[in-house]
CSV table of C-alpha atoms in Angstrom, one decimal:
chain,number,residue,atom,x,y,z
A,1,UNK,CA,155.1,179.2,99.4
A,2,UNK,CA,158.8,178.0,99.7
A,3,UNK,CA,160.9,180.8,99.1
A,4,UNK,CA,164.2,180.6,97.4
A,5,UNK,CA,166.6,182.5,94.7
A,6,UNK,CA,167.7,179.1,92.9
A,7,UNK,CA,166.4,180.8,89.7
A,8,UNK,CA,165.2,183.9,88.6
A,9,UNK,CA,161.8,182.3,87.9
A,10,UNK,CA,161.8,181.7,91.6
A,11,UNK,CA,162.9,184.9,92.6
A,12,UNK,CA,159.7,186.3,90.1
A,13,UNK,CA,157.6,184.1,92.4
A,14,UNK,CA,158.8,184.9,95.6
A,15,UNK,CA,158.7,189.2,94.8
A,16,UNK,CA,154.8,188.5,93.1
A,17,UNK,CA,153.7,185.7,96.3
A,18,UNK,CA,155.1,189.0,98.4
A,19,UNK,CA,153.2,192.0,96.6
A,20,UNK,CA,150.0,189.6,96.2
A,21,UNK,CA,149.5,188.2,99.8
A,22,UNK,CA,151.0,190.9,101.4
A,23,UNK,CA,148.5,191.6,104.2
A,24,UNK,CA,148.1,195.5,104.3
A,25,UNK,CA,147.4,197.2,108.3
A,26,UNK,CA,144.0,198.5,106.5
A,27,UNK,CA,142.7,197.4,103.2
A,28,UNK,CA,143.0,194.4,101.4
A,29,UNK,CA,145.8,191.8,99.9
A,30,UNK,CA,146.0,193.1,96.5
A,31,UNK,CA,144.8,189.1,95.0
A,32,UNK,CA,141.7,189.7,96.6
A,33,UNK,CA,141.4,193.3,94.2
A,34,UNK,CA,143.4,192.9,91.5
A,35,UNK,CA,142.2,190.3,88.8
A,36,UNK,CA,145.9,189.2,88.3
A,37,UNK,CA,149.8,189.9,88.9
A,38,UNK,CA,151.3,188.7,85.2
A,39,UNK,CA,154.9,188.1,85.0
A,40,UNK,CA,156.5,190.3,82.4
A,41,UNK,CA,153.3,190.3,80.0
A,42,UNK,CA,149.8,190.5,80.3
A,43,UNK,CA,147.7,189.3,77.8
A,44,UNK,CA,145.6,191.2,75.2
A,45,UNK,CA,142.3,190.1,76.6
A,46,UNK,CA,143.6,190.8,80.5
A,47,UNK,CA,140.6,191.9,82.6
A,48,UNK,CA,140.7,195.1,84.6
A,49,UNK,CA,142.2,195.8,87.0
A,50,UNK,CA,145.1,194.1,86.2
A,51,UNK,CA,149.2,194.3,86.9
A,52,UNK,CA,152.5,193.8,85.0
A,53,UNK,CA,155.4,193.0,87.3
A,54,UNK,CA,159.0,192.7,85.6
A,55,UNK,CA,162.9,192.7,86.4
A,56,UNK,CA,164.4,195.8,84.9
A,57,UNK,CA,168.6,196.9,84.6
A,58,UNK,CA,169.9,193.9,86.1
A,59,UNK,CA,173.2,194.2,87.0
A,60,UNK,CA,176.1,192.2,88.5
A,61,UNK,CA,178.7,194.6,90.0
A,62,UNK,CA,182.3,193.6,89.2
A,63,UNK,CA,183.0,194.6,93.0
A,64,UNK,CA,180.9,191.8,94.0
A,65,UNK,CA,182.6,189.0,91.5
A,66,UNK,CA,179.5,188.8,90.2
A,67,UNK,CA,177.2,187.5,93.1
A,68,UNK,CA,175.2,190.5,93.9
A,69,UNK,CA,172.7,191.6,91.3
A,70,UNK,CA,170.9,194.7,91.4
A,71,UNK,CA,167.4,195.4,89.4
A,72,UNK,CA,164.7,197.0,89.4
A,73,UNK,CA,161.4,195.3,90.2
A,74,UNK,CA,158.9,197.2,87.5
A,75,UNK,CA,155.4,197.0,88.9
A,76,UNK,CA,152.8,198.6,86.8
A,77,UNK,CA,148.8,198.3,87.6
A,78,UNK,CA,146.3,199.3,85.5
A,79,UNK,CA,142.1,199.9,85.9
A,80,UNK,CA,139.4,201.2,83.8
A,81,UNK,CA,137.8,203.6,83.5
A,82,UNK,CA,139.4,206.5,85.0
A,83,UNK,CA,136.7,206.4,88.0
A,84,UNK,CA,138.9,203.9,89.1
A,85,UNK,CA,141.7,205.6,89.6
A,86,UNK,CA,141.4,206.3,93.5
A,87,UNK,CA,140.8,202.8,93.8
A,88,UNK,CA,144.2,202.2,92.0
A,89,UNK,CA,146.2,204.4,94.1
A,90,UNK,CA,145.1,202.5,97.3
A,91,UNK,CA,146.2,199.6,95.4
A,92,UNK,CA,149.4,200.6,94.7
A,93,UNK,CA,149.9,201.8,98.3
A,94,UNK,CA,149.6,198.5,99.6
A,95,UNK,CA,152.4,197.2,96.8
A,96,UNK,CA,154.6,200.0,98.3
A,97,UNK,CA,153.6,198.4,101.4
A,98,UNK,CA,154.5,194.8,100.4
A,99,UNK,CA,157.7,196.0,99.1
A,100,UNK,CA,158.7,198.4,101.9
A,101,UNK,CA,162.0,197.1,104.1
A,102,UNK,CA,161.6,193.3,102.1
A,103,UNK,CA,164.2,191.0,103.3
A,104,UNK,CA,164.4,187.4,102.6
A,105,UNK,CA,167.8,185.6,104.0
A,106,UNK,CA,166.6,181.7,103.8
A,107,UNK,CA,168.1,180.9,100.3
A,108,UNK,CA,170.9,183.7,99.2
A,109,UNK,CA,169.8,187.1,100.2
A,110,UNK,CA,167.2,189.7,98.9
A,111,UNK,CA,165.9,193.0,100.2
A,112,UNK,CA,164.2,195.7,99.0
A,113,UNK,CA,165.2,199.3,100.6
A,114,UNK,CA,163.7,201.9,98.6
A,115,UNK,CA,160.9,202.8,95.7
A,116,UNK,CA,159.6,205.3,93.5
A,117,UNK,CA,156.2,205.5,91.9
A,118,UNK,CA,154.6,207.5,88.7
A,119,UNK,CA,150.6,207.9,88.2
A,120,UNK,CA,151.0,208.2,84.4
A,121,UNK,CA,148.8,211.3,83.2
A,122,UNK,CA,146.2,210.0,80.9
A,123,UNK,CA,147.0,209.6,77.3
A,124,UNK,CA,145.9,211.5,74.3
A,125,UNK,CA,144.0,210.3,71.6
A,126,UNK,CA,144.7,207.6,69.9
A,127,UNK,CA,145.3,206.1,73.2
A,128,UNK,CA,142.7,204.9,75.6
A,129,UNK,CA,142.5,207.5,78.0
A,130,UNK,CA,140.3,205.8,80.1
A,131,UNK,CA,143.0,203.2,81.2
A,132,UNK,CA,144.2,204.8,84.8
A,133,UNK,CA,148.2,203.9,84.9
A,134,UNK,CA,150.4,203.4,87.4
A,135,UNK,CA,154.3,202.7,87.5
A,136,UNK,CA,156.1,201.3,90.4
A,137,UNK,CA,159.9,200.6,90.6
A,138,UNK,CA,161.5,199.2,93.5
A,139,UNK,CA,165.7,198.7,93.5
A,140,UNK,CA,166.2,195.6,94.8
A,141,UNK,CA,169.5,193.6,95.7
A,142,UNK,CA,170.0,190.1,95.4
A,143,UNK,CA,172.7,187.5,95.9
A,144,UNK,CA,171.3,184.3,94.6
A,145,UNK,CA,171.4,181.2,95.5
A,146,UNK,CA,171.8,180.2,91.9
A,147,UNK,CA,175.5,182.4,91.6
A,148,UNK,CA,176.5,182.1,95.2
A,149,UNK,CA,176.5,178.4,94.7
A,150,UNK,CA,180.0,179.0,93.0
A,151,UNK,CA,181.3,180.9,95.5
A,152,UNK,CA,183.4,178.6,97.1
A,153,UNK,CA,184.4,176.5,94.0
B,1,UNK,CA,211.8,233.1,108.0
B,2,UNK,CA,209.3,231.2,109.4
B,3,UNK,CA,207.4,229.2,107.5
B,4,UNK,CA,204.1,229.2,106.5
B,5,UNK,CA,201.3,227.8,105.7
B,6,UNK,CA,198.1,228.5,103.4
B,7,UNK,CA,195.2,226.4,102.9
B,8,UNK,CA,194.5,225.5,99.3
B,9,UNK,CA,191.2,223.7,99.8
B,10,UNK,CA,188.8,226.1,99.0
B,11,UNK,CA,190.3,226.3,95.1
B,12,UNK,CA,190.4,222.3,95.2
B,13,UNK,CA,186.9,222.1,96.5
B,14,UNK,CA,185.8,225.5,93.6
B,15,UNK,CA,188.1,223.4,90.6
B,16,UNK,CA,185.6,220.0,92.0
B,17,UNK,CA,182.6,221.5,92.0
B,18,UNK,CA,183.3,222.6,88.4
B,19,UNK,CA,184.4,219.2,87.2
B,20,UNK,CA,181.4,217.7,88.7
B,21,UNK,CA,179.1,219.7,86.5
B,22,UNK,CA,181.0,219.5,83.5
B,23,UNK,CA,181.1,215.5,84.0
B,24,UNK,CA,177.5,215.5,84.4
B,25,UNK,CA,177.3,217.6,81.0
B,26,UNK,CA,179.6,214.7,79.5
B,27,UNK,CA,177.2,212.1,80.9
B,28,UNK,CA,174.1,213.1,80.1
B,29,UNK,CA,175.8,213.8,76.5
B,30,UNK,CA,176.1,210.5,76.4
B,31,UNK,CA,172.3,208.9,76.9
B,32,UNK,CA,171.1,212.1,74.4
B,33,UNK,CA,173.2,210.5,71.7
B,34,UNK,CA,172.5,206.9,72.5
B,35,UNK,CA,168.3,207.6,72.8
B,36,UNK,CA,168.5,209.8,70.1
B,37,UNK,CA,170.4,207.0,67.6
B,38,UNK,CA,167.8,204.8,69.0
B,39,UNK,CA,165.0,206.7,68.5
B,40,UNK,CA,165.8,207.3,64.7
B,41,UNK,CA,164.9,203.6,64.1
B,42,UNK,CA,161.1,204.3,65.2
B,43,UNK,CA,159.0,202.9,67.5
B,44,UNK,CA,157.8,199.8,65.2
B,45,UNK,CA,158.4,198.4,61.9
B,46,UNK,CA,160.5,201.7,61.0
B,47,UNK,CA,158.6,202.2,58.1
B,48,UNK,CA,157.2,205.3,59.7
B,49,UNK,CA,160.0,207.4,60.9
B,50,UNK,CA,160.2,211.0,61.7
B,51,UNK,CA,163.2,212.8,63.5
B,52,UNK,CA,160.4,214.5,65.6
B,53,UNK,CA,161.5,212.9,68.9
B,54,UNK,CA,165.0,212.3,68.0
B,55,UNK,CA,165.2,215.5,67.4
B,56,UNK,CA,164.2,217.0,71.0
B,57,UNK,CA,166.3,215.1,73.3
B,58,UNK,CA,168.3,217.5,75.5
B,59,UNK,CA,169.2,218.0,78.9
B,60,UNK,CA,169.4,220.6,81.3
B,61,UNK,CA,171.6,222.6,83.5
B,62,UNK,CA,173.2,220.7,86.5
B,63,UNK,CA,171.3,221.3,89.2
B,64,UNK,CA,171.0,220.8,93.2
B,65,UNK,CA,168.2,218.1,94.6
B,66,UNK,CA,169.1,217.7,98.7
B,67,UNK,CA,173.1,217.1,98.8
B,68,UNK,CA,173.1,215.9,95.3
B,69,UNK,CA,174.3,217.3,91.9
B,70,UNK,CA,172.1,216.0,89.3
B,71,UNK,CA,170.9,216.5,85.5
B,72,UNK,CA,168.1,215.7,83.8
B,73,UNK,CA,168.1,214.2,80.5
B,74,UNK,CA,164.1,214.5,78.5
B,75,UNK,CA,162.2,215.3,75.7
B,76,UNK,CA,159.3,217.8,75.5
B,77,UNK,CA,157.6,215.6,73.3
B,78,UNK,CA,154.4,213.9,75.3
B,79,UNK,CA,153.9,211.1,73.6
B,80,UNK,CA,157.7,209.6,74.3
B,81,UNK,CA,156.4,208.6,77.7
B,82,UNK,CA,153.6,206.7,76.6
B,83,UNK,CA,155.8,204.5,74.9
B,84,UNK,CA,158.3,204.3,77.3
B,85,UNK,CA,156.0,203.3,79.8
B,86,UNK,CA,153.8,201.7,77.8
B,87,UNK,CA,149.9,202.4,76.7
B,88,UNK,CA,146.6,200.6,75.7
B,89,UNK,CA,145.4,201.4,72.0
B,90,UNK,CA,141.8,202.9,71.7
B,91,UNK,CA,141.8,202.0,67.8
B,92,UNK,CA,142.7,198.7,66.3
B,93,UNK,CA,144.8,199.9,62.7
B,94,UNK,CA,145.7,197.8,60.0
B,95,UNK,CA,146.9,198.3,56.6
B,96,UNK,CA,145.1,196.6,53.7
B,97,UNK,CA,147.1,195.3,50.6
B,98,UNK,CA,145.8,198.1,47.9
B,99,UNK,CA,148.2,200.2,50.6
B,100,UNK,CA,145.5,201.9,52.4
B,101,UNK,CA,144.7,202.6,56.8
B,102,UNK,CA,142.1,201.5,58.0
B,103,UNK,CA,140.7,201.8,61.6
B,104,UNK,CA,138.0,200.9,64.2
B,105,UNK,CA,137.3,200.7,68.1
B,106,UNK,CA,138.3,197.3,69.4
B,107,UNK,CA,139.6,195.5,72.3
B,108,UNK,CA,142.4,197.5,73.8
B,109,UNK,CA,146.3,195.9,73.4
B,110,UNK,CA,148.8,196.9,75.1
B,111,UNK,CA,152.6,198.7,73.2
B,112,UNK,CA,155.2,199.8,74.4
B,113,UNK,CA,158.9,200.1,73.0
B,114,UNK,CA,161.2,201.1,75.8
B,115,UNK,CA,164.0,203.1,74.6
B,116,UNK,CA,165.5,205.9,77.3
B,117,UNK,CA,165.7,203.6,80.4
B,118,UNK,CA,167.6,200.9,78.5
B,119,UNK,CA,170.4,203.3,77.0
B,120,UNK,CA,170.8,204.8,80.5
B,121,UNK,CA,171.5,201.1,81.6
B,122,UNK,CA,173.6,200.3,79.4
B,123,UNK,CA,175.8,203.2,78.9
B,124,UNK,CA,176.6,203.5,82.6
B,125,UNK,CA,180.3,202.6,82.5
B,126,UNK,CA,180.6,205.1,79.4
B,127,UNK,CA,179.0,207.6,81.5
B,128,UNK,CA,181.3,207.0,84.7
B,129,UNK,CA,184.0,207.1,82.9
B,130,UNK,CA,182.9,210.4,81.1
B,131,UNK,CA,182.5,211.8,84.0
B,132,UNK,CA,185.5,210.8,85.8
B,133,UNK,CA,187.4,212.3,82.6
B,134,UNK,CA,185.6,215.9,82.9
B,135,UNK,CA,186.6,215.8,87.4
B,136,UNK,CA,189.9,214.7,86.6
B,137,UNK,CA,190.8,217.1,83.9
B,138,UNK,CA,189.4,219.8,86.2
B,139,UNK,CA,191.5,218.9,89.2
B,140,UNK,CA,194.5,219.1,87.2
B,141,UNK,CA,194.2,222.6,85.8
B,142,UNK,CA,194.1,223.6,89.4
């Protein structure tokens, strides 16, 4: 897919295009195991196992004029029942894969360069416990194409 | 009488280290009072409130992790992660209008009300300059 940061719905695509056809060294690309990467939401009826990806703390740095953001990119993947949850963590090794030393430089710039990650504890009652949880964050910089446009105006 | 000449950067780098803590005290003072004020508003429709969370925010002592000072800000209240993080409800719940709860199994949905990571966004400059105020005022007593 034609990669670009002339929106922030394009930069979603290009991040969720990376972390779903990311071809791991062993294993598989995580569209081939996960039923779906949503954007943001997922809905109530989402099958198992499933993943939430979403922009978190954007930022745009007053040292930069404004042209470099900063964010976090929130992945979280989620399986039941709690069986699954090996199976989970293998998925969300290939998304710290996808993500590890990401650069794109053919519209703006965007890299990834580091990434932390949280296997939720399972919940007590009344939550679901059998729902295995995982939370991904990866900081990510960006200088858009869609701000750096200006730059020279 | 020949002058000389005494090295004063062991008391500079004694009065930095102590501002650095205290600003980090200042700081984190900062999100507890933010996520605490946020947290009195409750989770959903506010109609069920107790201080219970609010109530337990606090943070530690500065400590070391590698080269870095740091300090942690938390509750020892369990259930605050779920709904920072998020969760998937076992029960479905509804009210009925003679007032009364009702529950049953159904398909699980998905909460979440995020609370702590959005007030230690968007306090950041209020924390910096908290900070900055603490190392400053430290320096200058030295």
């Amino acid at each position: 897919m034609t990669q670009t940061t002339d929106s922030t719905a394009a930069i979603y695509a290009m991040i969720r295009d990376r972390i779903l056809n990311f071809t791991p060294k062993s294993g598989s690309k995580l569209k081939d195991t996960l039923s779906e990467l949503y954007v943001v939401q997922a809905p109530d009826n989402a099958k198992f196992p499933y993943g939430v990806m979403r922009f978190i703390n954007t930022n745009r740095d007053g040292a930069y004029q404004g042209y470099r953001q900063t964010m976090e990119v929130e992945v979280q993947l989620f399986a039941q029942p709690r069986s699954e949850a090996s199976a989970l963590e293998v998925m969300a090794d290939v998304a710290d894969e996808a993500m590890l030393g990401w650069r794109q430089a053919t519209s703006g710039l965007a890299f990834s360069f580091e990434g932390s990650r949280m296997s939720i504890p399972p919940a007590p009652p009344p939550l679901n416990s059998e729902v295995v949880q995982i939370r991904l964050t990866y900081p990510v910089v960006v200088w858009p194409a869609f701000l750096t446009q200006y730059a020279n105006s | 009488m020949p002058a000389e000449w005494k090295s004063n950067i062991p008391a500079v780098q004694a009065r930095l280290a102590l501002g650095i803590d205290r600003g980090l005290i200042a700081a984190a003072e900062v999100v507890r009072q933010t996520v605490s004020s946020e947290l009195r508003l409750g989770y959903t429709t506010g109609e069920w409130v107790t201080p219970h969370v609010a109530l337990t925010v606090t943070y530690g002592s500065p400590e070391n992790q590698g080269t870095v000072r740091v300090i942690r800000v938390g509750t020892n209240v369990m259930y605050a992660l779920y709904w920072e993080v998020g969760f998937h409800m076992r029960l479905w719940v509804w009210r009925t209008p003679d007032g009364r709860w009702h529950s049953r199994p159904g398909p699980t949905k998905f909460m979440r009300r995020e609370i702590w990571v959005p007030a230690l966004n968007a306090t950041r400059f209020l924390q910096a300059a908290e900070f900055t105020k603490q190392v400053k005022r430290a320096l200058e007593a030295a």
